[in-house]
Coordinates of C-alpha atoms and ligand atoms in Angstrom, one line a residue:
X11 CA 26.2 0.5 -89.8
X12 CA 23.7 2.6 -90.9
X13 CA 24.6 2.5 -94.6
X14 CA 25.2 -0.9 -94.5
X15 CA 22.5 -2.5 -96.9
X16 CA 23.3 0.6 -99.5
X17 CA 26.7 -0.7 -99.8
X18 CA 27.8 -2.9 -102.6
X19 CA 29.1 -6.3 -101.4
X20 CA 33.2 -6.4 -101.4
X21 CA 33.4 -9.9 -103.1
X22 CA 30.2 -12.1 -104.5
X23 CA 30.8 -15.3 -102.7
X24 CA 31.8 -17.9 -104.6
X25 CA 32.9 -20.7 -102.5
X26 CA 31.2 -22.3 -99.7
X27 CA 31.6 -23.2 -95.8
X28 CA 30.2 -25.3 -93.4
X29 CA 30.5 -24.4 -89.7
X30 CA 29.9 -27.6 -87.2
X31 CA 29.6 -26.4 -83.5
X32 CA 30.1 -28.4 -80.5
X33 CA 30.1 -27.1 -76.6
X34 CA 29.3 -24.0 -75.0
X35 CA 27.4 -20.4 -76.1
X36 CA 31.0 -18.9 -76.5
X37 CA 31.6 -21.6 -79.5
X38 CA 28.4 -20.5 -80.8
X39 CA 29.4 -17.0 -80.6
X40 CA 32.8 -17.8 -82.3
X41 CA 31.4 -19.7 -85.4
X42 CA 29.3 -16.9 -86.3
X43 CA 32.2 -14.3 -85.7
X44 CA 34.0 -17.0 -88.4
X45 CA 31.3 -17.1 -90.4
X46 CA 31.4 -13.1 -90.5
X47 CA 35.3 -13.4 -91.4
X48 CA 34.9 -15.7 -94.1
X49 CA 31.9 -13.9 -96.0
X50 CA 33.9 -11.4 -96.3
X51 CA 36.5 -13.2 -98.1
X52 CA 34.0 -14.5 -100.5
X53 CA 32.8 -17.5 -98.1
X54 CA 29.1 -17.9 -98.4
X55 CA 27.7 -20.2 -95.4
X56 CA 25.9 -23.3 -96.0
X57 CA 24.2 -25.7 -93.8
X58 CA 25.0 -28.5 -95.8
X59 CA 28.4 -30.2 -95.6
X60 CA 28.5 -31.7 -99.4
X61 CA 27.8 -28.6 -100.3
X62 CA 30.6 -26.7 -98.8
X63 CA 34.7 -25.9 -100.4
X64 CA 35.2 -25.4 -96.3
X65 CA 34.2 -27.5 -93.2
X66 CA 35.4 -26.4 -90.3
X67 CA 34.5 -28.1 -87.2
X68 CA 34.2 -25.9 -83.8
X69 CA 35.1 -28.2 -81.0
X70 CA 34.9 -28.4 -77.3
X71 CA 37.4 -30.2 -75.0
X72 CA 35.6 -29.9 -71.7
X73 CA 34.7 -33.9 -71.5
X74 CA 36.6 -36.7 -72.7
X75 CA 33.0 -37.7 -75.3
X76 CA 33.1 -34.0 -76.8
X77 CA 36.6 -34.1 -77.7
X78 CA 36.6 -37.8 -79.0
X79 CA 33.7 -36.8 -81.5
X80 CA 36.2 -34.8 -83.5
X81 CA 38.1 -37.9 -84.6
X82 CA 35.2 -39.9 -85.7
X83 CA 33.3 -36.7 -87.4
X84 CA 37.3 -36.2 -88.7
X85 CA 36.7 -40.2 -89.9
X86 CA 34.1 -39.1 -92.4
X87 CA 34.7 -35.7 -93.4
X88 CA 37.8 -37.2 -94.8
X89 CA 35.8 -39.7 -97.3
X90 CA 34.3 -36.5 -98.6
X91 CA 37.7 -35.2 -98.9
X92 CA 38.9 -38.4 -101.0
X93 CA 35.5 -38.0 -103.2
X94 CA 35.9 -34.4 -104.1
X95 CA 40.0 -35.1 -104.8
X96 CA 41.4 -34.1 -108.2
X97 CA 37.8 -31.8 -108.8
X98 CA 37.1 -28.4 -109.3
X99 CA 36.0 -28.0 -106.0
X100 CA 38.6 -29.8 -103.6
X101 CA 37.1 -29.8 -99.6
X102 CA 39.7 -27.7 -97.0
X103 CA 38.6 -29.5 -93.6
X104 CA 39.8 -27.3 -90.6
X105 CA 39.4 -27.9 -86.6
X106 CA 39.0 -25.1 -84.6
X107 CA 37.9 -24.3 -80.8
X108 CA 39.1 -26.1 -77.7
X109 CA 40.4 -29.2 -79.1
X110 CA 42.3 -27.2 -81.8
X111 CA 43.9 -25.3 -78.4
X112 CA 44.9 -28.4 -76.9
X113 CA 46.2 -31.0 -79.2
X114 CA 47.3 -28.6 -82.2
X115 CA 50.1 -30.1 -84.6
X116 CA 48.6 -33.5 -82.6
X117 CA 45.1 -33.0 -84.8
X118 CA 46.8 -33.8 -88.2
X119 CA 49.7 -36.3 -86.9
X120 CA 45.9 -38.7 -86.0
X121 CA 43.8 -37.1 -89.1
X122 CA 46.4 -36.2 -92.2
X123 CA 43.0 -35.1 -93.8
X124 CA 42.9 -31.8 -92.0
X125 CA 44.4 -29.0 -93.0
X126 CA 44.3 -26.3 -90.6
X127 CA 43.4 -25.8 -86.7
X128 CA 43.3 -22.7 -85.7
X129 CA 42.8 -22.0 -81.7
X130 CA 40.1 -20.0 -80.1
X131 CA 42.6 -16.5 -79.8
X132 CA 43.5 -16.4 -83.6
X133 CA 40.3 -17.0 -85.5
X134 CA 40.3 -13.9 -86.7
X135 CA 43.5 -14.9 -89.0
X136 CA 41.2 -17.8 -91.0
X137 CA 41.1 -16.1 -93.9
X138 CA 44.5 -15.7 -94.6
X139 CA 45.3 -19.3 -92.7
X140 CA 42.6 -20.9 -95.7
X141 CA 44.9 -19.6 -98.1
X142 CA 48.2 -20.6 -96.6
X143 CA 46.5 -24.0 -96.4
X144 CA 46.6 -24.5 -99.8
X145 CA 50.3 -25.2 -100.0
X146 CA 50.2 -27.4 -96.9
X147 CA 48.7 -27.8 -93.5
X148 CA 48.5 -24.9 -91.1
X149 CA 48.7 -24.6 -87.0
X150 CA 47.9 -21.9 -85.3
X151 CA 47.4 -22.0 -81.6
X152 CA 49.3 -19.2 -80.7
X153 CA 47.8 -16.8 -77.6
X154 CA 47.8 -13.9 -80.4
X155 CA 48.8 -11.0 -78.5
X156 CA 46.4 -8.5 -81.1
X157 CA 42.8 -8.5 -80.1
X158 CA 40.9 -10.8 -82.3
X159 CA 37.8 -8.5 -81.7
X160 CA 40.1 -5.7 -83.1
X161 CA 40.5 -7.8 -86.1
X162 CA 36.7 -9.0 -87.1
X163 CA 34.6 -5.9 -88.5
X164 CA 31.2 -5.4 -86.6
X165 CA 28.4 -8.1 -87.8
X166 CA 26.5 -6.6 -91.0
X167 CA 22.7 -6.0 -90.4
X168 CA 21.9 -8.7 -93.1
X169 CA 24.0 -11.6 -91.0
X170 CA 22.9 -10.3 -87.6
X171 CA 19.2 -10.9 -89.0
X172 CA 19.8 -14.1 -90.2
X173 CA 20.2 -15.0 -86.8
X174 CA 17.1 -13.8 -85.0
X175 CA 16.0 -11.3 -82.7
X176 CA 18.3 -12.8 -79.7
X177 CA 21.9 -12.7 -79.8
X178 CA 25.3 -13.7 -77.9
X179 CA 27.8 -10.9 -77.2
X180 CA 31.4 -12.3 -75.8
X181 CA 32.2 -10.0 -73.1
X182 CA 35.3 -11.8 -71.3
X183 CA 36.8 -14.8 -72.2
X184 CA 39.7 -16.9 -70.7
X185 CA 39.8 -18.2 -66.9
X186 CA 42.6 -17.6 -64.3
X187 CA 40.7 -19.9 -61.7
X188 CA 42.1 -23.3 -62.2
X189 CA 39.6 -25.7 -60.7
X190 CA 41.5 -28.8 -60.8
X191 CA 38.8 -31.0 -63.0
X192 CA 38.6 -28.4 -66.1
X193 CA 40.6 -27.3 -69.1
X194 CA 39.5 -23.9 -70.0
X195 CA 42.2 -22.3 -68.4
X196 CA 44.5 -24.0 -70.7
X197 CA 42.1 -24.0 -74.2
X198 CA 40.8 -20.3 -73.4
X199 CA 44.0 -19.0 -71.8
X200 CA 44.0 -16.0 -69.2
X201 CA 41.0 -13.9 -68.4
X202 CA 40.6 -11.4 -70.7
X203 CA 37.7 -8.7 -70.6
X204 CA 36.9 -6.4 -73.8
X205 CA 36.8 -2.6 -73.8
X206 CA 33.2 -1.1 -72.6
X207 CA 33.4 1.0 -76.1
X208 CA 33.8 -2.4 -78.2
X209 CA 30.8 -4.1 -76.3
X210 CA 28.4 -0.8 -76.9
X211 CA 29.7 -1.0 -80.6
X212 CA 28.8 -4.1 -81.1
X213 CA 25.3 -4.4 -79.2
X214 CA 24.5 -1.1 -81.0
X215 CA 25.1 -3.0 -84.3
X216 CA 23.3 -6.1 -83.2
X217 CA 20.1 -4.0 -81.9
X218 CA 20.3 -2.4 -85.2
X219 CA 19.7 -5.0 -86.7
X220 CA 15.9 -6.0 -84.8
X221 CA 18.1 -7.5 -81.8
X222 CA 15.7 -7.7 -78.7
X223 CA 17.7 -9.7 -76.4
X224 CA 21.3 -10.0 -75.5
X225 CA 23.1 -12.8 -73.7
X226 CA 26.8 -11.4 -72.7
X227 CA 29.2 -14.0 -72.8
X228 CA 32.1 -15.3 -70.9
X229 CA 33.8 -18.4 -68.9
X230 CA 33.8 -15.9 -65.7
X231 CA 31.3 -13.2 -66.8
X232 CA 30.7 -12.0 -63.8
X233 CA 34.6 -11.4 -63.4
X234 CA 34.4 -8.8 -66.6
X235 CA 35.6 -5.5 -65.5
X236 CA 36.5 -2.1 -67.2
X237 CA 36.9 1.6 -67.1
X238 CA 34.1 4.0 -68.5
X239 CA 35.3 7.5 -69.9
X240 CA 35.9 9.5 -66.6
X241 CA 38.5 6.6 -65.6
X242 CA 35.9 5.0 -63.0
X243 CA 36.5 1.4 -62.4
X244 CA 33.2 -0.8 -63.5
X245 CA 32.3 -4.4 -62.9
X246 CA 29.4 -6.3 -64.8
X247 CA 26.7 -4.7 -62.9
X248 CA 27.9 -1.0 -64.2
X249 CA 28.6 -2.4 -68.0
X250 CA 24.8 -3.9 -67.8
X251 CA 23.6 -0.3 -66.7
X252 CA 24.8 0.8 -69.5
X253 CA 23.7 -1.7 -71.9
X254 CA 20.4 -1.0 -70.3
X255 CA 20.4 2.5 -71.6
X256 CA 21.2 1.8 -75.4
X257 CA 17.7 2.7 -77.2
X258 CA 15.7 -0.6 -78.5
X259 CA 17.1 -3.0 -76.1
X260 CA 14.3 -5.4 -74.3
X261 CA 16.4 -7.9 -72.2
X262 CA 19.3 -8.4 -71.3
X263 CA 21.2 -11.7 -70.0
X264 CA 24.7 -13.2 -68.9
X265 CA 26.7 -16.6 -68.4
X266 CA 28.4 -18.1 -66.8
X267 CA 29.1 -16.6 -63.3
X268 CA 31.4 -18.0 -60.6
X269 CA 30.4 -17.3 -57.3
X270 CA 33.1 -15.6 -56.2
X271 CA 32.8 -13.0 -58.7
X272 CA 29.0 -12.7 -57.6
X273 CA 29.7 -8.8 -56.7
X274 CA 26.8 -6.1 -55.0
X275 CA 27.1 -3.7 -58.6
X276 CA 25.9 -6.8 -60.3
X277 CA 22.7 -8.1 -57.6
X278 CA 22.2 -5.1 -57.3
X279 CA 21.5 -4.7 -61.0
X280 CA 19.2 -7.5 -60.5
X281 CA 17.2 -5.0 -58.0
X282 CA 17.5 -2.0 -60.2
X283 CA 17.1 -2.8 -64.2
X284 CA 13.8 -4.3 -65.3
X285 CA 15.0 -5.6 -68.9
X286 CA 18.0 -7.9 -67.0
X287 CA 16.3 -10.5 -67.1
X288 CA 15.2 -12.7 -63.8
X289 CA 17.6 -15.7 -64.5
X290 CA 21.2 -16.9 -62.4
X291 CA 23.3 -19.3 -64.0
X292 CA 25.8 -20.0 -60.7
X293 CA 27.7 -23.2 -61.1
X294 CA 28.5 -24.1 -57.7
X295 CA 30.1 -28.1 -58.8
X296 CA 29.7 -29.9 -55.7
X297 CA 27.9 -29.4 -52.0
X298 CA 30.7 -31.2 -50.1
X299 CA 33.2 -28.1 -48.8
X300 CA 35.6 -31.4 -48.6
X301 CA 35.6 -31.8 -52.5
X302 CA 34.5 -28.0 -53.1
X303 CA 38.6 -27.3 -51.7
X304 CA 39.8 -30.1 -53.5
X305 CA 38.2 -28.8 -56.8
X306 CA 39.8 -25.5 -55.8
X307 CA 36.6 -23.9 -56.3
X308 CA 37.6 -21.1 -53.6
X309 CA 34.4 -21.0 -51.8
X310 CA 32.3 -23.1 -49.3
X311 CA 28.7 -24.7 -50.0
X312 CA 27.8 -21.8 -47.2
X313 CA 29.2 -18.8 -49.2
X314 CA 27.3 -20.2 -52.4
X315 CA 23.9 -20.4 -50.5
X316 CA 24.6 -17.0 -48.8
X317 CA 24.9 -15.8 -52.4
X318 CA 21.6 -16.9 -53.3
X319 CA 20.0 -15.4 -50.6
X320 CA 21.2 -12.1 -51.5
X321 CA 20.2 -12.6 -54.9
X322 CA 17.0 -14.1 -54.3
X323 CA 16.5 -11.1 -51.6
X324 CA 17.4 -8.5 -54.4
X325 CA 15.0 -9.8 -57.1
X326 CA 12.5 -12.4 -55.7
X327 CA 11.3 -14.2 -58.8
X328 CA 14.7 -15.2 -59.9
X329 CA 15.4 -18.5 -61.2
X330 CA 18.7 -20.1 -60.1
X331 CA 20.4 -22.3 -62.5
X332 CA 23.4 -24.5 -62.1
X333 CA 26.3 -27.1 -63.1
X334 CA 27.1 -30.2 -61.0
X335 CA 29.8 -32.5 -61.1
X336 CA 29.5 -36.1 -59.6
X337 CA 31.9 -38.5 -59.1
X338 CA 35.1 -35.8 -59.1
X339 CA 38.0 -37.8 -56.9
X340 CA 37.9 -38.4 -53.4
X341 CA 33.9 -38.6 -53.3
X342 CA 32.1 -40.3 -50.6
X343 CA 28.6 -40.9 -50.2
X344 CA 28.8 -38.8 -47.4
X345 CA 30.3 -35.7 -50.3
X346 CA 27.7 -36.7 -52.8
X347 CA 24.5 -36.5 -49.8
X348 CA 26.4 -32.9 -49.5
X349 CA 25.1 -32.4 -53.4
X350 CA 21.8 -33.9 -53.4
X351 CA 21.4 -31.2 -50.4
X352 CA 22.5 -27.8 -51.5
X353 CA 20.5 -29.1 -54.7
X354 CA 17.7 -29.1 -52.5
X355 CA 18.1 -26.3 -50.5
X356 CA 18.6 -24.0 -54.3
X357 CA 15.7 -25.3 -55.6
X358 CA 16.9 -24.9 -58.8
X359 CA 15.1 -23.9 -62.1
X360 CA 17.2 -25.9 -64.2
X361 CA 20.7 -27.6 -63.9
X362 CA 23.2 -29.3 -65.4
X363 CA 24.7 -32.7 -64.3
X364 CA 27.9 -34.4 -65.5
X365 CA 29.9 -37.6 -64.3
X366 CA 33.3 -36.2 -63.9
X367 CA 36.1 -36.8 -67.0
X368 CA 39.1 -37.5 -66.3
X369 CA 41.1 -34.5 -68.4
X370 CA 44.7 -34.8 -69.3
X371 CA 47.3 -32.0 -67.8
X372 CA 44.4 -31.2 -65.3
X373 CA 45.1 -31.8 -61.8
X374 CA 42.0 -33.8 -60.8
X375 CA 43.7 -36.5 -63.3
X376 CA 46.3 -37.2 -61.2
X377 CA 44.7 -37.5 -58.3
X378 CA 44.6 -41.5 -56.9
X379 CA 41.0 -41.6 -55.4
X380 CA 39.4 -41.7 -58.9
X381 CA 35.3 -43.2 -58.4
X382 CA 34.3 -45.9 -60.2
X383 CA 32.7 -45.4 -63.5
X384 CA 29.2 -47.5 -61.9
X385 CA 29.3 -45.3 -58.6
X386 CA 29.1 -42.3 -61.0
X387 CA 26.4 -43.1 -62.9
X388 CA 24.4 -44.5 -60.0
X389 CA 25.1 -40.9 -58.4
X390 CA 24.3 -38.7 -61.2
X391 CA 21.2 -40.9 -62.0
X392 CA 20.0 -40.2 -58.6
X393 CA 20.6 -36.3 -58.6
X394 CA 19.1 -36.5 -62.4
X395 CA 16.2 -37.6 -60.9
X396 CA 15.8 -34.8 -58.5
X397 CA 16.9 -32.0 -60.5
X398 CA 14.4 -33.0 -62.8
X399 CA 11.5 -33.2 -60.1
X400 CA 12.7 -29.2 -59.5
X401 CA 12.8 -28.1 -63.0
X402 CA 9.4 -29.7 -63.1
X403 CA 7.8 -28.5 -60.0
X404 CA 9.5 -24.9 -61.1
X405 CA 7.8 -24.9 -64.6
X406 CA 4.6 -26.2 -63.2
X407 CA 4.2 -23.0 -60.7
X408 CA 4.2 -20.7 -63.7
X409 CA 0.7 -22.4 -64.5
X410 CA -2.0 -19.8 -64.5
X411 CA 0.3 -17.2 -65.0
X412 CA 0.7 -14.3 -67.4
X413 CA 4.0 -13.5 -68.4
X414 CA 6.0 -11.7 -71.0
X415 CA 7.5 -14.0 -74.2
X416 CA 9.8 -12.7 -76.4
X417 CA 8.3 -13.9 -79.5
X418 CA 11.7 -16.1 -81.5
X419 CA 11.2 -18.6 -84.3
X420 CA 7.9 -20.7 -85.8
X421 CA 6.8 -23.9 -83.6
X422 CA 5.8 -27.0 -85.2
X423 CA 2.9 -25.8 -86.9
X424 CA 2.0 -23.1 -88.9
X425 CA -0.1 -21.7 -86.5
X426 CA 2.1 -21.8 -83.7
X427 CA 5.1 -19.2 -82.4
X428 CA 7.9 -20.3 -79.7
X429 CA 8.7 -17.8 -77.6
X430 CA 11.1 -17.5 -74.4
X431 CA 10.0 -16.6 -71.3
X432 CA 11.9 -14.3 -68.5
X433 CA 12.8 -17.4 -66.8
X434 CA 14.5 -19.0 -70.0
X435 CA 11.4 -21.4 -70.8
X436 CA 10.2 -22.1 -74.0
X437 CA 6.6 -20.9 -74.8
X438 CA 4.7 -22.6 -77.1
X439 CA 2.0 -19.7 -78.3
X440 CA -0.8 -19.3 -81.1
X441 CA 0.3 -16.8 -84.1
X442 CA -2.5 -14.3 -83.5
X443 CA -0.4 -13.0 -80.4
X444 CA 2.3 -11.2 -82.4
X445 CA 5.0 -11.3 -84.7
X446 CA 8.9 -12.1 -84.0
X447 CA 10.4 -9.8 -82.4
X448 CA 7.3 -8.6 -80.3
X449 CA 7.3 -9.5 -76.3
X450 CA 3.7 -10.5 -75.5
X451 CA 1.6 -11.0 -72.7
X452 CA 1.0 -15.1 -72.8
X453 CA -1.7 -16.8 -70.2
X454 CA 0.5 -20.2 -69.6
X455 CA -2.2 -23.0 -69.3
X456 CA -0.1 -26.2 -69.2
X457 CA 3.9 -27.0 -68.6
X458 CA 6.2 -29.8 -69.6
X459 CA 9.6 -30.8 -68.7
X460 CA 11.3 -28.3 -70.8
X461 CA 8.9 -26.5 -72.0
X462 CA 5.5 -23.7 -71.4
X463 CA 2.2 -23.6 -73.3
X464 CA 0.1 -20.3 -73.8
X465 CA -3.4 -20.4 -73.9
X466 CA -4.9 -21.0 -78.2
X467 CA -1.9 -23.4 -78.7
X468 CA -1.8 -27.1 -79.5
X469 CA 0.1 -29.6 -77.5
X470 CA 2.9 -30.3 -78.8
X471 CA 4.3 -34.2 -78.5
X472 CA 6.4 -34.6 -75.4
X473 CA 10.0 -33.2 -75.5
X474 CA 12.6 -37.1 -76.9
X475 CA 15.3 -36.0 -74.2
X476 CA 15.5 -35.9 -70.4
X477 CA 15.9 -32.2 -69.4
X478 CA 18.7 -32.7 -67.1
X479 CA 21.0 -33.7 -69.9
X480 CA 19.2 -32.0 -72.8
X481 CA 22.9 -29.9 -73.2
X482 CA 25.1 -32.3 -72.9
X483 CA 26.5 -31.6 -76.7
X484 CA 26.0 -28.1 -76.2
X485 CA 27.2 -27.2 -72.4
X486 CA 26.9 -24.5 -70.8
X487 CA 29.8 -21.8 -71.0
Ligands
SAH18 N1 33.1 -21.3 -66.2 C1 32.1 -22.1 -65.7 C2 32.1 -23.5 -66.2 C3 32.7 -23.9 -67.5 S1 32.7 -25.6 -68.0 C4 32.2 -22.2 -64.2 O1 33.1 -21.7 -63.6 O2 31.4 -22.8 -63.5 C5 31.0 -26.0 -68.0 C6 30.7 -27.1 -67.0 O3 31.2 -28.3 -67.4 C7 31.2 -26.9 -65.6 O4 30.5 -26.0 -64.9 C8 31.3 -28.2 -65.1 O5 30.1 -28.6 -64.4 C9 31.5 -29.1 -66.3 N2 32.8 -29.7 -66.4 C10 34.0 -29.0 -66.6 N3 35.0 -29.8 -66.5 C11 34.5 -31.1 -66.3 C12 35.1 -32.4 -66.2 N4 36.4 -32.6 -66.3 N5 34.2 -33.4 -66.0 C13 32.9 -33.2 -65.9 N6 32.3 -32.0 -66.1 C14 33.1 -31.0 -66.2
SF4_19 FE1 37.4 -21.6 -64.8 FE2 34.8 -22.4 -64.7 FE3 36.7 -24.1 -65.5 FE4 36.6 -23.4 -63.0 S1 35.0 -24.5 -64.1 S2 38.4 -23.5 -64.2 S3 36.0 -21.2 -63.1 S4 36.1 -22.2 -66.5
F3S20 FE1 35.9 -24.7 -74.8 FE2 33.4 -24.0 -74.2 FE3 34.1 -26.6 -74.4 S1 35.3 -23.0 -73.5 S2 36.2 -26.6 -73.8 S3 34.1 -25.1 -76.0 S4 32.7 -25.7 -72.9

């Protein structure tokens, strides 16, 4: 990597793409990797669609709404299809992610516009798949059996910095635990976890680049495991020790966890390493242990709030945050009290609520006790409502703090920084503290919904969206 900027570029880009991402951090993740692919094959990003030879649309099939979105974004894309027809510059329009994984060949039987959908296990193949595309539409969905991450070349300094000082690493992917309301299993496939010599690689090259924090990535994180050079057997607590120790890292993060992958190397790297950052995201779904076995979670309400005690024991100042699912088959009021009180017994820093979606080939859709739509809403209202009061009452308390913000991006005015804090709050700061990339000591004077305010900066207006459902395009992983 070192030579990187020295080197002459393989191919001057000539043609352009445009990446649309729906859905969770990995999606993220994967549209830059697919940006990364296609630069190298002389695809230049753009962040306008007219302006792109390429759109490819990154999709998410974890609610009924996300996937739905693809056919009416599909609806449109095609007009600028028809426009740019019989030009020198004829639009390929691709689908690729979850949706792509589940409905393949399906895609272009609705939307004869598309061209190609490549699934989430053979991205690395675009390139070639764009060309093959030319001389008709192109599926694959296949569960390549080649690592894809053996296939993409390490991000180039100059793309990494494009992106900022914090990045996403993919660490595992896939999920083996089948709860019955959710399609990963099926879009993502089995659970997969990369080499620990491919992860160092890659941070390496990302810190290289002015990377300060890293967020590992994966549908079970927590579940990654792996064998260092003497053979020994490591879980995520061991590969963060020795992310810890790569020279020029600051912080370091991870989602999603399950609980019952919540292992002692990995709280007890919440003890032990000061630059993993004070932050849980533990989904736990549901309080009732009634609907908890009938989501096939594999755990009780009990062994979740043990789990948090132990955490909370091994690094006091940790913030808990979570998923919850109302309205999943078979729930009483009696179930959804059971939510609204392990919600109140975390006291969580920030959550995220859905009304359960019926998902085709998932268990939970056959199921006969479906909830009607109106009991839903009423119920995730309700629990909105006090998640909301938590995330408040949570941001509030920092309030006369000082604390450490990793300087990211300009605010709304010139003079102003946002920053994130250890707790995953944003921190609205005056430019004289820093520069990007420097972690600062900020006095927090005021706190909104979703947001933190250091002392010399301006109020900003109050955040449009309700912070309980602020993610509800991009979910968590
Ligand atoms: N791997 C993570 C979650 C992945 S999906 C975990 O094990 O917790 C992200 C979130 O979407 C889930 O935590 C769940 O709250 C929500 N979700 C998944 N399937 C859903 C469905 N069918 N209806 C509503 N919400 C769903
Ligand atoms: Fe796997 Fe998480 Fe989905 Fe459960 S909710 S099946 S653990 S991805
Ligand atoms: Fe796939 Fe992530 Fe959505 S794994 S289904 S894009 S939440």
């Amino acid at each position: 990597m070192q030579n990187d900027t020295k080197k002459p570029e393989p191919q001057a880009p000539t043609k352009k793409v445009f990446i649309k991402t729906w859905g969770c951090q990995m999606n993220v993740y994967d549209s830059t990797r697919m940006s990364d692919a296609l630069e190298a094959d002389g695809y230049a990003p753009t962040t306008t669609m007219e302006d792109a030879d390429l759109v490819l649309l990154n999709t998410c099939h974890i609610r009924e709404k996300a996937a739905e979105k693809v056919y009416s974004n599909l609806g449109r894309i095609r007009q600028l299809k028809e426009t740019r027809a019989g030009t020198d510059r004829p639009l390929t329009i691709g689908v690729t992610g979850c949706v792509a994984q589940a409905e393949g060949q399906e895609i272009i039987r609705r939307e004869r516009a598309v061209d190609l959908v490549v699934g989430p296990q053979t991205y690395h193949r675009l390139p070639e798949i764009v060309t093959r595309s030319k001389s008709g539409p192109q599926v694959d969905t296949e569960y390549a059996v080649e690592d894809k991450f053996e296939h993409l070349a390490l991000p180039k300094k100059r793309q990494v910095q494009a992106r900022g000082v914090t990045a996403f690493l993919t660490v595992q992917e896939g999920c083996d635990k089948f709860c019955t309301f959710c399609v990963v299993p099926y879009t993502r496939g089995a659970e997969v976890s990369r080499p620990l010599a491919q992860i160092l690689d890659e941070a390496r090259a990302l810190i290289d680049a002015g990377v300060r924090e890293i967020t590992l990535l994966g549908q079970n994180v927590n579940a990654w495991h792996g064998v260092d050079g003497t053979g020994r057997e490591l879980g995520l607590g061991h590969l963060l020790h020795h992310l810890a120790a790569l020279p020029g890292i600051a912080r370091l993060r991870y989602v999603t966890s399950h609980p019952r992958d919540m292992a002692d190397d990995l709280i007890e790297a919440h003890r032990d390493l000061d630059c993993l950052m004070p932050y849980l995201h533990l989904p736990v779904q549901a309080g009732s242990d009634k609907i908890l076995k009938s989501m096939n979670r594999g755990h009780t309400s009990a062994d979740y709030l043990s789990i948090i005690n132990r955490v909370r024991e091994a690094r006091p100042d940790i913030a808990i945050s979570g998923d919850m699912i109302v309205g999943f088959p078979g729930e009483t009021d009696d179930d959804f009290e059971a939510t609204m009180e392990i919600v109140r017994q975390t006291n969580y820093a920030a959550c995220y609520s859905f009304k359960y979606s019926m998902r085709p080939g998932t268990p939970g859709a056959e199921m006969t006790d479906q909830v009607d739509e109106a009991v839903k809403t009423e119920r995730l209202a309700r629990l909105q409502a006090l998640l909301s009061d938590q995330q408040k009452a949570f941001n509030a308390a920092c309030i006369g703090k000082t604390i450490d913000v990793l300087i990211e991006k300009p605010g709304r005015t010139e003079d102003q920084w946002i920053g994130r804090s250890p707790w995953l709050q944003s921190v609205v700061m005056p430019r004289t503290l820093g520069a990007i990339g420097d972690i600062v000591s900020v006095d927090v004077i005021a706190a909104q919904a979703n947001s933190l305010m250091g002392a010399g900066a301006q109020l900003a207006p109050p955040a449009s969206h309700n912070s309980t459902s602020q993610n509800m395009e991009t979910a968590t992983l």
